Amino acid sequence: MSLGKIRKWIYFCLYYGFAKHLPISSYPLGRLGKQLRYLCCRNLFRRCGKAVNVEHGADFMFGETIEIGDRSGIGINAFIRAEVSIGSDVMMGPRVTIYGRDHNVDRTDIPMMDQGMGSFVPIVIEDDVWIGANATILKGVRISRGSIVGSGAVVTKDVPPYSIVGGNPAKIIRSRLVASSEHA
């Protein structure tokens, strides 16, 4: 095993054995947890920006399919099974789920659980996005700059820039641009 792989395994074990379980960043000892989780993720993710906050309980397997920009966060108990690019200044509430692939189900002669998984279809979350608690983001989706995904939304299609979406499946509630022009 190469030195690089050994190093990844050490950070993987440190994250899942210890850092993942430390308190959320706003609790006592939370600063230590935040710093230790960041150290691990910098070494596990494909790309990890500055001042990234990975919260307590976040589960992302090995992290090699994740890119995250500066000052973005992965929420408390987030569950990520995706090739995902997360931009800068992204806020993520608790229990967000990001799935980038499905089970294969084409054959009827064998159980679905024996058919394996399909390939990852990349997900893109652009800069300055807010994803509410319990939202689910599915494969191949692009959430454009400045958008808000409401709590509990299930995002199955692309979200246009500066949109607020909610529901299952998520639909556009309104544009943030209309509200911005009223304050100008």
XYZ file of C-alpha atoms in Angstrom:
184
model
C 0.000 0.000 0.000
C 1.358 3.427 -0.946
C 2.081 6.147 1.590
C -0.757 8.247 0.136
C -3.291 5.443 0.670
C -2.067 4.829 4.202
C -2.454 8.532 4.946
C -6.033 8.508 3.545
C -6.885 5.495 5.732
C -5.518 7.271 8.804
C -7.693 10.348 8.139
C -10.681 8.118 7.326
C -10.301 6.258 10.633
C -9.723 9.502 12.556
C -12.850 11.035 11.032
C -15.248 8.107 11.434
C -13.766 6.820 14.697
C -13.543 10.155 16.499
C -14.033 13.530 14.765
C -17.482 12.746 13.314
C -18.794 12.232 16.855
C -17.494 15.436 18.428
C -20.084 18.130 19.256
C -21.542 20.493 16.665
C -19.500 23.614 16.055
C -21.638 25.878 18.283
C -21.453 23.608 21.384
C -18.732 23.456 24.034
C -15.768 21.625 22.492
C -17.396 22.334 19.140
C -14.465 24.396 17.935
C -12.162 21.399 18.438
C -14.591 19.166 16.541
C -14.907 21.669 13.713
C -11.121 21.984 13.345
C -10.511 18.240 13.507
C -13.272 17.456 10.995
C -11.843 20.122 8.663
C -8.352 18.620 8.940
C -9.709 15.184 8.035
C -11.847 16.443 5.140
C -8.976 18.479 3.671
C -7.192 15.161 3.327
C -10.174 13.077 2.196
C -12.100 15.304 -0.234
C -11.071 15.724 -3.870
C -10.944 19.483 -3.156
C -11.606 21.323 0.096
C -11.592 25.111 0.309
C -10.694 27.352 3.232
C -12.874 27.740 6.341
C -15.089 24.768 5.447
C -17.338 23.529 8.271
C -18.238 19.846 8.228
C -20.673 19.350 11.089
C -21.186 16.548 13.601
C -22.398 13.278 12.131
C -21.817 14.065 8.445
C -21.396 10.832 6.473
C -19.755 10.964 3.047
C -17.978 7.583 2.733
C -14.352 8.194 1.693
C -14.988 11.733 0.404
C -13.012 11.320 -2.819
C -16.045 12.340 -4.909
C -16.589 15.646 -3.066
C -15.358 19.123 -3.958
C -16.285 22.022 -1.669
C -15.442 25.724 -1.897
C -14.415 28.327 0.652
C -16.664 29.100 3.645
C -19.162 26.357 2.819
C -20.640 23.827 5.184
C -21.915 20.283 5.275
C -24.746 20.128 7.789
C -25.309 18.098 10.937
C -25.944 14.430 10.086
C -25.746 15.099 6.337
C -25.655 11.959 4.194
C -23.751 12.235 0.911
C -23.447 9.436 -1.626
C -22.598 11.433 -4.735
C -20.040 12.963 -6.979
C -20.790 16.512 -5.922
C -19.245 19.921 -6.479
C -20.277 22.387 -3.768
C -19.385 26.012 -4.412
C -18.333 28.743 -1.984
C -20.568 30.270 0.703
C -23.015 27.343 0.674
C -25.116 26.801 3.820
C -26.552 23.381 4.532
C -29.070 22.573 7.241
C -29.210 19.367 9.245
C -29.986 15.965 7.758
C -29.553 16.944 4.101
C -29.281 13.920 1.804
C -27.415 14.059 -1.510
C -27.708 10.972 -3.742
C -25.810 10.779 -7.017
C -26.858 7.373 -8.313
C -29.584 4.737 -8.160
C -29.825 0.997 -7.807
C -29.937 -0.881 -11.104
C -33.465 -2.217 -11.627
C -33.578 -3.170 -15.321
C -33.641 -6.937 -14.885
C -36.677 -8.731 -13.499
C -35.113 -12.190 -13.376
C -32.940 -11.352 -10.360
C -33.687 -9.344 -7.197
C -32.998 -5.621 -7.404
C -30.630 -5.849 -4.449
C -28.405 -8.170 -6.504
C -28.208 -5.849 -9.531
C -25.733 -3.398 -8.040
C -25.557 0.344 -8.363
C -25.481 2.584 -11.428
C -22.731 5.099 -12.075
C -22.600 8.441 -10.317
C -24.239 11.287 -12.218
C -22.550 14.502 -10.991
C -24.418 17.038 -8.881
C -23.437 20.729 -8.876
C -24.333 23.155 -6.110
C -23.139 26.603 -7.142
C -22.006 29.505 -4.909
C -24.211 31.229 -2.318
C -26.843 28.484 -1.992
C -28.847 27.688 1.147
C -30.130 24.140 1.522
C -32.729 23.739 4.262
C -33.004 20.919 6.780
C -34.062 17.474 5.557
C -33.775 18.408 1.878
C -32.896 15.663 -0.602
C -30.903 16.369 -3.762
C -30.881 13.688 -6.448
C -28.462 12.742 -9.232
C -27.627 15.041 -12.118
C -29.110 18.167 -10.538
C -27.599 21.670 -10.734
C -28.633 24.110 -8.025
C -27.674 27.487 -9.438
C -26.090 30.470 -7.726
C -28.043 32.292 -5.046
C -30.834 29.733 -4.753
C -32.650 28.491 -1.663
C -33.867 24.919 -1.274
C -36.651 24.782 1.296
C -36.665 22.364 4.208
C -37.849 18.910 3.218
C -37.678 19.619 -0.516
C -36.817 16.807 -2.915
C -34.801 18.311 -5.768
C -35.131 16.204 -8.931
C -34.513 18.921 -11.571
C -32.159 21.860 -12.057
C -32.839 24.979 -10.004
C -32.457 28.320 -11.865
C -30.285 31.105 -10.401
C -31.716 33.026 -7.429
C -34.766 30.771 -7.115
C -36.538 29.547 -4.017
C -37.787 25.974 -4.393
C -39.753 23.668 -2.133
C -41.947 20.581 -2.053
C -41.767 17.025 -3.351
C -40.799 17.181 -6.106
C -39.324 20.652 -5.617
C -40.982 23.421 -7.605
C -40.125 27.098 -7.937
C -41.902 29.149 -5.273
C -40.499 32.480 -6.404
C -37.404 34.261 -7.655
C -35.161 36.095 -5.220
C -34.470 38.661 -7.957
C -37.995 40.097 -7.685
C -37.551 40.690 -3.948
C -34.100 42.231 -4.510
C -35.398 44.747 -7.052
C -38.124 45.889 -4.629
C -35.450 46.898 -2.081
C -33.340 48.832 -4.586
